[in-house]
Coordinates of C-alpha atoms and ligand atoms in Angstrom, one line a residue:
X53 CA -58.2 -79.8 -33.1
X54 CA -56.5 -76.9 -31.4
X55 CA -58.5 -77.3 -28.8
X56 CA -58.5 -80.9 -28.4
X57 CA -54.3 -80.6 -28.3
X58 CA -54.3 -77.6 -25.8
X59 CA -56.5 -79.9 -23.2
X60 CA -53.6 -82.4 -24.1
X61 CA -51.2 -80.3 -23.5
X62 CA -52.8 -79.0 -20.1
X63 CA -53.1 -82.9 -18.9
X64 CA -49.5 -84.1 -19.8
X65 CA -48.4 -80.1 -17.6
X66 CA -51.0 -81.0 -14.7
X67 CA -49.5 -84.4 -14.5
X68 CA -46.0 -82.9 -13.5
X69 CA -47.0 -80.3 -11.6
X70 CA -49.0 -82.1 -9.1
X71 CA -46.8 -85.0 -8.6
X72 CA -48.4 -88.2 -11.0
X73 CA -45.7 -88.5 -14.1
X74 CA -42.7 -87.3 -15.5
X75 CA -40.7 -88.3 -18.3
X76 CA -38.0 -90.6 -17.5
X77 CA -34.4 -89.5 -17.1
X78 CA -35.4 -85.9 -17.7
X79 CA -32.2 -84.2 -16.2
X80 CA -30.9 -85.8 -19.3
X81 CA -33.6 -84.5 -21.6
X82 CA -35.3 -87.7 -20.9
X83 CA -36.2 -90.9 -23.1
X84 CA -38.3 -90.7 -25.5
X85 CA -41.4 -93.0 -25.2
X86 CA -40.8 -93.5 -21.1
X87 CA -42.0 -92.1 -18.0
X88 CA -41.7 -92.5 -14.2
X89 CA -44.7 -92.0 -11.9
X90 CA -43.6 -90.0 -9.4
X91 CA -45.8 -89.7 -5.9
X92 CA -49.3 -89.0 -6.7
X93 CA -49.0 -91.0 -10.2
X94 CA -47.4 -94.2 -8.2
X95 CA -50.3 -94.2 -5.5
X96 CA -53.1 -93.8 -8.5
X97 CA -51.9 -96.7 -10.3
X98 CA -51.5 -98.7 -7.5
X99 CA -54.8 -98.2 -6.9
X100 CA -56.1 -98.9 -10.4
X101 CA -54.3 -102.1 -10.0
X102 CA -55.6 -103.2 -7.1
X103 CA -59.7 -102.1 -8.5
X104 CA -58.8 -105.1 -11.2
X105 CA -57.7 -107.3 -9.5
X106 CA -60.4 -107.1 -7.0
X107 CA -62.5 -107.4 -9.5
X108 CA -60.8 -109.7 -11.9
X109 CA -59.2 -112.1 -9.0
X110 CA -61.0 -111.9 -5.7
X111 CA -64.3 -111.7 -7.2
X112 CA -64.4 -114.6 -8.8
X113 CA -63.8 -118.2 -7.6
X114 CA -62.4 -119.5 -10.6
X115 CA -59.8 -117.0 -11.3
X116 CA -56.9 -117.0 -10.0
X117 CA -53.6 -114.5 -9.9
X118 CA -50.0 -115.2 -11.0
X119 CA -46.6 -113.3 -10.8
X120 CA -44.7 -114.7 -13.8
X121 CA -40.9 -113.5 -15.0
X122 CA -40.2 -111.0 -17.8
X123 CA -37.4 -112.8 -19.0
X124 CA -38.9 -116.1 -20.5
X125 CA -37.1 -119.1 -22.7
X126 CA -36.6 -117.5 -26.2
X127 CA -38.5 -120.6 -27.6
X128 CA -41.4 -118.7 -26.2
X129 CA -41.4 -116.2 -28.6
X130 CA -41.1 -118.4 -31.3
X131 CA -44.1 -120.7 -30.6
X132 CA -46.5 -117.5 -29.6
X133 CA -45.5 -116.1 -33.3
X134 CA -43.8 -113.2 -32.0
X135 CA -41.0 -113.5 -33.6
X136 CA -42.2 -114.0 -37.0
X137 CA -45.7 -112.5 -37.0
X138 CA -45.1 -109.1 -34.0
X139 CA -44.4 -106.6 -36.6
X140 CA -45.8 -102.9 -37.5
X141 CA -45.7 -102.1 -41.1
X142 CA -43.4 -99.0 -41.7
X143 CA -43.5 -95.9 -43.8
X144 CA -40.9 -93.0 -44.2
X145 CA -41.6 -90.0 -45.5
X146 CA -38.7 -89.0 -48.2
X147 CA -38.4 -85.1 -47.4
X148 CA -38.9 -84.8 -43.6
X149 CA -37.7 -88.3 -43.1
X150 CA -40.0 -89.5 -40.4
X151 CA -41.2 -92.3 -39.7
X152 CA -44.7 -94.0 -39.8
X153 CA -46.8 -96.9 -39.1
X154 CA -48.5 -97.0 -42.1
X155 CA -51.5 -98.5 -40.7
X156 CA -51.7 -95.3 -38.6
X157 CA -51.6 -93.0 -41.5
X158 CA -54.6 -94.6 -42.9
X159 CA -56.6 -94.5 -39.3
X160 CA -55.9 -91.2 -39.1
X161 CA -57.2 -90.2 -42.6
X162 CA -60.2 -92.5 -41.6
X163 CA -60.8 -90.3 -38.1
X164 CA -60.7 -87.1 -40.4
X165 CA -63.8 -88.4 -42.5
X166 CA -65.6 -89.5 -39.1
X167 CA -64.9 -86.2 -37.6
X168 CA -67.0 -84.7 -41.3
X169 CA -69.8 -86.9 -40.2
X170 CA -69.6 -85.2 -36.4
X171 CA -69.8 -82.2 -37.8
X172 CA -72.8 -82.7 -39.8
X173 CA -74.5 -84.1 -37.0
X174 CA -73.8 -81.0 -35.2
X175 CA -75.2 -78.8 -38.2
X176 CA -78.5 -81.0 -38.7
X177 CA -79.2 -81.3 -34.9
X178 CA -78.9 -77.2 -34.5
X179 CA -80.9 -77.0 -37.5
X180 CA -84.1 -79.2 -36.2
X181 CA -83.4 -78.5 -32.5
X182 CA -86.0 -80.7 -30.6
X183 CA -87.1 -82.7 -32.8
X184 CA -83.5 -84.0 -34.0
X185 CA -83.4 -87.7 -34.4
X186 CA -79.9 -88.7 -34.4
X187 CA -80.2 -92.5 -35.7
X188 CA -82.4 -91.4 -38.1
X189 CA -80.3 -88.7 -39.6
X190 CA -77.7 -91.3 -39.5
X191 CA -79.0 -93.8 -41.0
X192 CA -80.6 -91.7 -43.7
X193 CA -78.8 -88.6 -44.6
X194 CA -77.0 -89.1 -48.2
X195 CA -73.8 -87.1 -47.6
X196 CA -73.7 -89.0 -44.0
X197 CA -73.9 -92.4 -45.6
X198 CA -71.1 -91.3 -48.2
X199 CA -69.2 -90.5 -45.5
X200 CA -69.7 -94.0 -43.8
X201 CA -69.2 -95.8 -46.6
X202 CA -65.9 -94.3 -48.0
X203 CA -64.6 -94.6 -44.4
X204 CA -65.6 -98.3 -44.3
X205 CA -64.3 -99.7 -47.6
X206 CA -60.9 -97.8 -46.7
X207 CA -60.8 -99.8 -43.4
X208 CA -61.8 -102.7 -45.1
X209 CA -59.2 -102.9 -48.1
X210 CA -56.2 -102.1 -45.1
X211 CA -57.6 -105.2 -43.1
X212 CA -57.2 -107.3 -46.0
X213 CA -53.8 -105.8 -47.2
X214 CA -52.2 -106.2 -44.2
X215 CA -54.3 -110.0 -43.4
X216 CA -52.6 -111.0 -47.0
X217 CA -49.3 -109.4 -46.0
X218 CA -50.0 -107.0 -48.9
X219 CA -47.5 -104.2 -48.1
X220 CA -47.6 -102.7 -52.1
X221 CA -51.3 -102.5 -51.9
X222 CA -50.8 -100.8 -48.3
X223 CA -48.8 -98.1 -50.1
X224 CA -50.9 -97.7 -53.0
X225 CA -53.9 -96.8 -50.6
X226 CA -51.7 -94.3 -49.0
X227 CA -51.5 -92.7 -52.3
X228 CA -54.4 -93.1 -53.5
X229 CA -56.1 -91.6 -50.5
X230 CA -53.8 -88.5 -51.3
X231 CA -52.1 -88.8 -47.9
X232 CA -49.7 -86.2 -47.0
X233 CA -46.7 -86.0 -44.2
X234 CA -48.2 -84.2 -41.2
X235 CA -44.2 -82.9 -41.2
X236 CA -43.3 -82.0 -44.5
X237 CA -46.6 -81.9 -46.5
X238 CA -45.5 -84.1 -49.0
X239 CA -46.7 -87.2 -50.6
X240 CA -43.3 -88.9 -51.6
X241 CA -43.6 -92.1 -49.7
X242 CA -41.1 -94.9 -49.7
X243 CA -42.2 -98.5 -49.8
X244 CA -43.7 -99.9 -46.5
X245 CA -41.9 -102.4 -44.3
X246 CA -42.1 -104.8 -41.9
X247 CA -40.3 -104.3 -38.4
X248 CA -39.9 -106.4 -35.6
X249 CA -41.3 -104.9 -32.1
X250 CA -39.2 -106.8 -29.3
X251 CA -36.5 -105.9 -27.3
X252 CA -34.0 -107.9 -27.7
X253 CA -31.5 -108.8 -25.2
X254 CA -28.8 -111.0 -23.7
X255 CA -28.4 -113.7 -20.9
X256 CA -24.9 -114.5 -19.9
X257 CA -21.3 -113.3 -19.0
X258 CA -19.6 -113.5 -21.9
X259 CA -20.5 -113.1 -25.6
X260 CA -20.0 -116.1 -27.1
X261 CA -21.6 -118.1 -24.9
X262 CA -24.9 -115.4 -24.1
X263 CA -28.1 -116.5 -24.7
X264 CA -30.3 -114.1 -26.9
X265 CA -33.6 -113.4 -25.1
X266 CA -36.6 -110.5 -25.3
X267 CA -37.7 -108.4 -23.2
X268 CA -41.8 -109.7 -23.0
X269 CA -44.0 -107.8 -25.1
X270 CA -47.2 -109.1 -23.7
X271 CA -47.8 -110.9 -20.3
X272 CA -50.0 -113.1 -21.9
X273 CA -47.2 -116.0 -22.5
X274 CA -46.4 -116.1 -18.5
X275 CA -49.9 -117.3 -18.1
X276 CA -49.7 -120.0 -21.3
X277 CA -46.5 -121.3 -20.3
X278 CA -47.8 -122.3 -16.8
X279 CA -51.3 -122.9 -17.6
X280 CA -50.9 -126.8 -16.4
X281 CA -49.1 -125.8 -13.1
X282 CA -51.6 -123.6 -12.4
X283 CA -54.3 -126.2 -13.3
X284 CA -52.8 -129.1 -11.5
X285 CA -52.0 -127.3 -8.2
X286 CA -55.2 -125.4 -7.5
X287 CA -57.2 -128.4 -9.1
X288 CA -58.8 -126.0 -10.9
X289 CA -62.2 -127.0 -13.3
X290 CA -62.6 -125.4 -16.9
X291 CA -64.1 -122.6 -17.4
X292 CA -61.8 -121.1 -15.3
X293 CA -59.0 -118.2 -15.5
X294 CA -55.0 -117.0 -14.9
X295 CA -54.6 -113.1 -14.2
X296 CA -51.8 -111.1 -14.2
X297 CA -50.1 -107.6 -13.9
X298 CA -46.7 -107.1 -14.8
X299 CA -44.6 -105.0 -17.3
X300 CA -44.3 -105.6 -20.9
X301 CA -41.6 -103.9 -23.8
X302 CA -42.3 -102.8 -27.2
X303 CA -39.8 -101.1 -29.9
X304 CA -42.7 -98.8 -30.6
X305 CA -41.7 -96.5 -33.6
X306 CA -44.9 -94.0 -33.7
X307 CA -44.2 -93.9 -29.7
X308 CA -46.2 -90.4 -29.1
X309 CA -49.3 -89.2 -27.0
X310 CA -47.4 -89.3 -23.7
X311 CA -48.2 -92.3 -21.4
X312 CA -50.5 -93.9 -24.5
X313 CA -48.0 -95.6 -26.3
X314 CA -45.4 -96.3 -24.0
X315 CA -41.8 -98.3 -25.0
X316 CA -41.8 -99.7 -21.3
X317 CA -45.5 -99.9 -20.0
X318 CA -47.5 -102.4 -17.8
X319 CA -50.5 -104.3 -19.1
X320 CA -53.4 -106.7 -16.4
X321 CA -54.2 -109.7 -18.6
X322 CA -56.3 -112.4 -17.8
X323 CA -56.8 -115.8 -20.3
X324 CA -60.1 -117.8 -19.4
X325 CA -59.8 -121.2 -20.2
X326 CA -62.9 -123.0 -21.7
X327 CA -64.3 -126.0 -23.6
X328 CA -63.5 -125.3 -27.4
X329 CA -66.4 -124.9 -29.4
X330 CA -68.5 -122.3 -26.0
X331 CA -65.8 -119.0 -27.3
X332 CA -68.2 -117.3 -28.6
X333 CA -70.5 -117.3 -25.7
X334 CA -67.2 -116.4 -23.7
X335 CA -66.1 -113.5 -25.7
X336 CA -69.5 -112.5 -25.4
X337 CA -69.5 -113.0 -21.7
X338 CA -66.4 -110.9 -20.9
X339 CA -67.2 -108.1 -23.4
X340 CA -70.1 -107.3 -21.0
X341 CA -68.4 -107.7 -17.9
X342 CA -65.2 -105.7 -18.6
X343 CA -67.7 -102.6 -19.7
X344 CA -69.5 -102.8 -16.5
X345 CA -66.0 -102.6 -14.8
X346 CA -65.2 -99.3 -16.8
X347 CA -69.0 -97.9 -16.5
X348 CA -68.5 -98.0 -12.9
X349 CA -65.9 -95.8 -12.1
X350 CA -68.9 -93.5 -13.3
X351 CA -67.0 -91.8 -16.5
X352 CA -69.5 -91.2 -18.7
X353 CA -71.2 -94.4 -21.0
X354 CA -70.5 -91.8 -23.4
X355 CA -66.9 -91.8 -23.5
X356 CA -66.7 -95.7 -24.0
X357 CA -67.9 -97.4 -27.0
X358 CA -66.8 -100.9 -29.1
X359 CA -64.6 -101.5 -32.1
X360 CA -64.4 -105.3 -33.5
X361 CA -61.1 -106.0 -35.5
X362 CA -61.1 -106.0 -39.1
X363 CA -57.8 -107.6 -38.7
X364 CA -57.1 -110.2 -36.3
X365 CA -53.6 -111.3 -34.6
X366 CA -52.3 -113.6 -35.7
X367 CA -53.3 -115.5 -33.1
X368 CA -57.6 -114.4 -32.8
X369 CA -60.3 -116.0 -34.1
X370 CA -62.2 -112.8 -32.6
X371 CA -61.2 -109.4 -31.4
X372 CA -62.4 -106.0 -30.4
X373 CA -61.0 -103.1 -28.9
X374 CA -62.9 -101.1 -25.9
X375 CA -62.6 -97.5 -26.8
X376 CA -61.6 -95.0 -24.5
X377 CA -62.7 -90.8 -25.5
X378 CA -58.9 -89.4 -25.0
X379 CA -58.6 -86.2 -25.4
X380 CA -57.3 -87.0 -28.9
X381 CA -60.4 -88.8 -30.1
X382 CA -61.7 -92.3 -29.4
X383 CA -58.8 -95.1 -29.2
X384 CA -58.2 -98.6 -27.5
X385 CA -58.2 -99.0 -23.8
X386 CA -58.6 -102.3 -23.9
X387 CA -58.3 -105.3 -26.1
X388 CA -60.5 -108.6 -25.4
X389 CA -59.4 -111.6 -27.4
X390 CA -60.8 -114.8 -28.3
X391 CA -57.6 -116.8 -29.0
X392 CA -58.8 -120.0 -29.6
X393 CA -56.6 -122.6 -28.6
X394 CA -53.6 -121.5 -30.7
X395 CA -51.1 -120.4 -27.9
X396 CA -51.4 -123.3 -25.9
X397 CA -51.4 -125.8 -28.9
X398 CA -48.5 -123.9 -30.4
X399 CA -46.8 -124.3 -27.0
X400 CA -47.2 -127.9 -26.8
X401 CA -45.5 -128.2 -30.6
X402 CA -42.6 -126.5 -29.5
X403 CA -41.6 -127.7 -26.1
X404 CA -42.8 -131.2 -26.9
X405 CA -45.1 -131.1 -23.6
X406 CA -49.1 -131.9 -23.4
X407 CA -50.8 -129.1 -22.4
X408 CA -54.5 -130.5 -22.6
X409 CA -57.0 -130.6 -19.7
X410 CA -59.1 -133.5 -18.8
X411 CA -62.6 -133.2 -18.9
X412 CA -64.5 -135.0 -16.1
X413 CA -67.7 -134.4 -17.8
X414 CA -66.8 -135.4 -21.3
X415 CA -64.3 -138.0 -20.4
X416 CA -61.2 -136.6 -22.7
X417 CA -58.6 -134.7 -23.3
X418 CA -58.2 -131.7 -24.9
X419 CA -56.4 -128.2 -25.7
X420 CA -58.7 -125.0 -24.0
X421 CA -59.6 -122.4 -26.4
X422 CA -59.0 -119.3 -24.6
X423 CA -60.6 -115.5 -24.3
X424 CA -58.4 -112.7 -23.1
X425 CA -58.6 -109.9 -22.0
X426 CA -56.2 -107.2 -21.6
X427 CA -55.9 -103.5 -20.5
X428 CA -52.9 -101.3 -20.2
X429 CA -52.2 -100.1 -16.6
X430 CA -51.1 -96.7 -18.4
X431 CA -54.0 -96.4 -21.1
X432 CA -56.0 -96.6 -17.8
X433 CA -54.7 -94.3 -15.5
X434 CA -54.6 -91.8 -18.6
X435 CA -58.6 -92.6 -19.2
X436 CA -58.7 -91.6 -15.6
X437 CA -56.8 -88.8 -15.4
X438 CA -58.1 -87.2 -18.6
X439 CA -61.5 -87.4 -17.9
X440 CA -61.1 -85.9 -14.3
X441 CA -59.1 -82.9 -15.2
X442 CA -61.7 -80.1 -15.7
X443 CA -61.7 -76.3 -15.1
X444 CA -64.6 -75.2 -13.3
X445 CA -66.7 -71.2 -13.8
X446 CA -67.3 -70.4 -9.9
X447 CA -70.5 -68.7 -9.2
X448 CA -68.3 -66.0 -7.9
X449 CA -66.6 -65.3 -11.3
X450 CA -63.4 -67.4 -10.4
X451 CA -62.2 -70.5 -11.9
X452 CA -60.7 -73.2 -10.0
X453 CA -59.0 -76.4 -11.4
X454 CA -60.0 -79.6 -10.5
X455 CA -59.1 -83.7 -10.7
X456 CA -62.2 -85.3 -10.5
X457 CA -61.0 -88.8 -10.0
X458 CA -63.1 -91.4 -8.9
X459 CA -62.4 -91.3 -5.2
X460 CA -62.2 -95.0 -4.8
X461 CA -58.5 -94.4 -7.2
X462 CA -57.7 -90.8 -5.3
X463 CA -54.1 -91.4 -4.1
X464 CA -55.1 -89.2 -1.3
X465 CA -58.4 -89.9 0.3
X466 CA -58.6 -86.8 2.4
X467 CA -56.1 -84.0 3.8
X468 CA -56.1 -82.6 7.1
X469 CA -55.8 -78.8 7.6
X470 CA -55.4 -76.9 10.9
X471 CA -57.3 -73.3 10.0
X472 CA -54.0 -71.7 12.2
X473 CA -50.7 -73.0 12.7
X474 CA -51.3 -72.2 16.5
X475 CA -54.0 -72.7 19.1
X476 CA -53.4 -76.5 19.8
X477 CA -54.6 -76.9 15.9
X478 CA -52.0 -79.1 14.6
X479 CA -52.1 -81.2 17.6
X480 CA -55.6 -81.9 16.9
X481 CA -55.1 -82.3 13.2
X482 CA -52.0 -84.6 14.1
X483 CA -54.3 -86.7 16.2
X484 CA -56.9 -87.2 13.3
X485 CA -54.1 -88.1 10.8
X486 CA -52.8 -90.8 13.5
X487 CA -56.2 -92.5 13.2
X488 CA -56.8 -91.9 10.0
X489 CA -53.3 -93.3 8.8
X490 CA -54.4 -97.0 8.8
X491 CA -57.2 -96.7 6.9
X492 CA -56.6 -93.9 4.2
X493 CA -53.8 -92.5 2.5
X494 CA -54.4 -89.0 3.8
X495 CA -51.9 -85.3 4.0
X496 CA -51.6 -82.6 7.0
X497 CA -51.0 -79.4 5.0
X498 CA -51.1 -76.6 7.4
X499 CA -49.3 -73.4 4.6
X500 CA -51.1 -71.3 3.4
X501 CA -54.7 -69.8 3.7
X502 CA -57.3 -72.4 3.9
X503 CA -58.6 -71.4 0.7
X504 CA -55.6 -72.2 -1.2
X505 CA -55.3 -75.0 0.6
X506 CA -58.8 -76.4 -0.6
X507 CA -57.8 -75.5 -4.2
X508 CA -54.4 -77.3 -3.9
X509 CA -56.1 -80.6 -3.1
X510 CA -59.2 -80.2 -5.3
X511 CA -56.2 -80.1 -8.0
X512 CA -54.2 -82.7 -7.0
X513 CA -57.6 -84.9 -6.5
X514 CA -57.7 -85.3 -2.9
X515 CA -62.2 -86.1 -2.6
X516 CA -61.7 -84.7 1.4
X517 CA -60.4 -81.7 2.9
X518 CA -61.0 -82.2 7.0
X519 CA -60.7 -78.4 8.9
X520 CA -59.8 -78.2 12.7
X521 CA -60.9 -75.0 13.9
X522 CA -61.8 -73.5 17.6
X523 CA -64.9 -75.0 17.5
X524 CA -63.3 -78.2 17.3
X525 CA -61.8 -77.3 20.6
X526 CA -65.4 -76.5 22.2
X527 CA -67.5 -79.6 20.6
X528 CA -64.9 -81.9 19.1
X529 CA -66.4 -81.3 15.2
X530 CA -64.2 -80.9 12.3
X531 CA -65.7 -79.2 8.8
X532 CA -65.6 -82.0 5.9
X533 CA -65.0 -80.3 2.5
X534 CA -66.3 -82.3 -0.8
X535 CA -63.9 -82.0 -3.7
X536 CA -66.5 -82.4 -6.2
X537 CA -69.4 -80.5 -5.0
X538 CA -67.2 -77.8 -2.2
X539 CA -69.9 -78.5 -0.1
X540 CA -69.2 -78.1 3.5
X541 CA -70.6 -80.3 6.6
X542 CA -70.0 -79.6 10.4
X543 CA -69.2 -83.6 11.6
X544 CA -67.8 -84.9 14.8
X545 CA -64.2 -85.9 14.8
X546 CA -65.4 -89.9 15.6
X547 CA -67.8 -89.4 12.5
X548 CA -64.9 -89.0 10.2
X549 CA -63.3 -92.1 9.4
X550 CA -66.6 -93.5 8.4
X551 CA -67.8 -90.6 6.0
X552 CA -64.8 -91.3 4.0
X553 CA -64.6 -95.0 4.1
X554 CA -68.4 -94.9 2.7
X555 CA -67.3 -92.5 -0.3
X556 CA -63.8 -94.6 -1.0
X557 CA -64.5 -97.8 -0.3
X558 CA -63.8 -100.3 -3.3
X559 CA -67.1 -102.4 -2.2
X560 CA -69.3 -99.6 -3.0
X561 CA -67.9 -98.7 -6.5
X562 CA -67.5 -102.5 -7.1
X563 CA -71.3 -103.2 -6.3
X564 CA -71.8 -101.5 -9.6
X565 CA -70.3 -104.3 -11.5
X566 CA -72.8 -106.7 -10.3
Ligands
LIG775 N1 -52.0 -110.0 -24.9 C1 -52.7 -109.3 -25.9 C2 -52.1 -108.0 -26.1 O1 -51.0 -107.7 -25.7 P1 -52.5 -105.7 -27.3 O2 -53.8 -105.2 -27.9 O3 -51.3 -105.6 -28.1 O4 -52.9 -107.2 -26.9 C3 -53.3 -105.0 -24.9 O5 -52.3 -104.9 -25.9 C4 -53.4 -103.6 -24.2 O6 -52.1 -103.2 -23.7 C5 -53.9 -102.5 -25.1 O7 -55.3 -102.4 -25.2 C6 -53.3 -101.3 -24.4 O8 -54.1 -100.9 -23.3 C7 -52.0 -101.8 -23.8 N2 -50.8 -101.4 -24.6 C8 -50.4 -102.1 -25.7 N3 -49.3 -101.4 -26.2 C9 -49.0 -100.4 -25.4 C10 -48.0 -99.4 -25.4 N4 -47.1 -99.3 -26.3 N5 -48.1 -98.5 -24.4 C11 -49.1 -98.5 -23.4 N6 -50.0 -99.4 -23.4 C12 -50.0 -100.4 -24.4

């Protein structure tokens, strides 16, 4: 655990240093729950951005892109059941007097018992060595089994509590699972609550006249509310789908685990409209397709894995989570929704408008059922940066630290070094950087020995360090440098634009999809 929370620590510290996020406002000691990206961090998850909606949007012919408001009629929020149903269930702690969701409390106590079955995994498979048969051992080992099946009836009996509203019960597992304060130690709990997760705010110049509205805590609702425009004016046959990227707000009261859970965060949804009754096949569908999207930014198949709801929105018929390995532990990256054809039903109730397609084929009208799904932009780019961080032994004794990031998302595709500051060197280097410009993000950094130049950009994830040295005067050839491998390659200056394209280029990583 102390380990897992010093990498933590050294990802949220690398994040400053090199330029991707701060927290917000921090001349004032900042805000809790917030951050700003600053240079590196905006380019990154621009590019993350744009690699889903590539692939979400342009890769498809029946999906199309919107750019709905945050600010939406209230009665919105009303008819999506956000208003009545977009609650956490609370828990303070009587002696330190902090504050949980109570549903995280039991997680949490659920993760410790997973972690026991880890570790006898690790035990058995030193024990057999070669001939270890993980499945077996899990599927056969007593204590293991225990293990699985205390950890399952727990998560089962909080899925129903919380489905029937049950917020006694919720506290009674709480005790009865012997759960203490991570604060104060203690086990004296007061009852669990309800507590509403919107922003509120208000439209209009004076108060009695102001309009009460929320800040939106899903883009989801932009799509629903324009479903028929979007229909109508692109003539657009079900199945088909509405993407989107855009910022959403949530009171989040367990708002920890730096750019995670965010108060102010930004989330790429896309609903796929279908014929009711084909969900299943649907959900099935985009289950598949948004793991190959994650598999090939080529992260490890490891470090992803599913996690169907026990407890469904309010709104879900089925749900599951793709789970991300953070560095504290597997959670939800990314949520994918079947949501039947509540929303735009419910919609239809409360503004009194018909929101039904008609079907060519069938010859009727009806309500599309709907599969989402949805990924926070900040979830992502933490996955990514996470996972790319490392600290490498050199075979010459010396560490160095590197960002691995998948260099189609590198918010610098290559830097350009002179080896002197003298010699006609920059010129050169200037000249490469002019053509280079409109293709590539890309750096002249001409301080410092070129060896601490290299490490500077292997840290701050650059994939390409391009030298200019005399030779390049003599034969016009630069030396390419490869972040992940430090390998070193003599190429002609005309040869460079192309070496990187064919290393960043989003068709080559997107390929993988197929
Ligand atoms: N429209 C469905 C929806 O909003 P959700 O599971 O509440 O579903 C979807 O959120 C995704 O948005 C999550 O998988 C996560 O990546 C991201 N997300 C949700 N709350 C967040 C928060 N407070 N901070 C950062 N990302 C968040």
């Amino acid at each position: 655990m102390a380990n897992q929370e010093d990498i933590f620590r050294k990802v949220i510290s690398h994040a400053k240093e090199y330029g991707y996020v701060v927290q917000s406002s921090e001349i004032y000691d900042g805000l809790s729950a917030v951050y700003d990206y600053t240079q590196n961090g905006a380019e990154l998850k621009k590019n993350i951005k744009e690699y889903w909606w590539k692939a979400m949007v342009q890769m498809h012919e029946n999906i199309v892109g919107i750019d709905a408001a945050i600010f939406m009629h209230p009665t919105t929020w009303k008819a999506s059941g956000h208003v009545d149903a977009f609650n956490d269930p609370l828990i303070d702690n009587k002696d330190s007097k902090k504050r949980y969701r109570a549903d995280v409390l039991v997680e949490d106590h659920v993760a410790k018992i997973e972690a026991k079955i880890d570790k006898e995994v690790q035990k058995a498979s030193k024990r057999f060595g070669e001939s270890f048969d993980k499945t077996q051992f899990l599927t056969t080992n007593p204590r293991v089994l225990g293990y699985q099946e205390k950890a399952q009836s727990i998560l089962k009996r909080l899925g129903r509590s919380l489905e029937a509203e049950d917020l006694e019960d919720v506290k009674n597992l709480i005790e009865e699972l012997e759960i203490a304060c991570p604060v104060s130690g203690s086990k004296n709990w007061t009852d669990v609550k309800q507590f509403n997760l919107m922003f509120g705010t208000k439209l209009g110049a004076s108060a009695e006249n102001a309009t009460d509205l929320y800040l939106r805590p899903e883009t989801a609702q932009g799509i629903f509310v324009n479903f028929l425009n979007v229909q109508k004016s692109g003539r657009l046959k079900i199945p088909f789908g509405i993407a989107q990227i855009g910022k959403a707000f949530r009171n989040e009261i367990v708002a920890r685990q730096f750019i995670f859970r965010m108060r102010e965060f930004e989330q790429m949804e896309m609903q796929f409209f279908i014929k009711p009754g084909t969900q299943i096949e649907w959900y099935e569908k985009w289950k598949e397709l948004r793991m190959k999207w994650h598999l090939s930014l080529g992260m490890g198949e490891e470090n992803y894995r599913f996690h169907d709801h026990e407890k469904l929105a309010h709104y879900a018929d089925a749900a599951t989570d793709i789970e991300f390995k953070f560095p504290f532990g597997f959670k939800e990256l990314e949520g994918i929704h079947s949501r039947t054809d509540f929303d735009l039903g419910s919609h239809e109730k409360y503004s009194g408008k018909k929101l039904q397609y008609f079907d060519p084929e069938l010859n009727q009208n009806y309500v599309p059922y709907v599969v989402e799904t949805s990924i926070g932009v900040d979830r992502m780019f933490l996955a990514v940066f996470s996972n790319s961080l490392k600290e490498e032994e050199l075979e010459n004794g010396t560490t160095r630290i590197v960002l691995k990031l998948p260099a189609v998302l590198a918010p610098t595709k290559a830097a350009v070094l002179p080896l002197v500051k003298k010699d006609g060197l920059p010129e050169i280097a200037h000249k490469i950087i002019d053509d280079l410009k409109w293709d590539f993000n890309v750096v002249y950094d001409e301080k410092d020995a070129v060896g601490r130049r290299y490490r500077r950009q292997d840290a701050a994830g650059t994939p390409f360090c391009i030298t200019v040295d005399h030779q390049t005067l003599e034969d016009e050839t630069v030396t390419i440098r490869y972040r992940d491998t430090m390998e070193q390659k003599r190429i002609a200056i005309g040869a460079v634009n192309e070496t990187i394209a064919d290393e960043v280029g989003i068709r080559k990583w997107l390929k993988k999809t197929e």
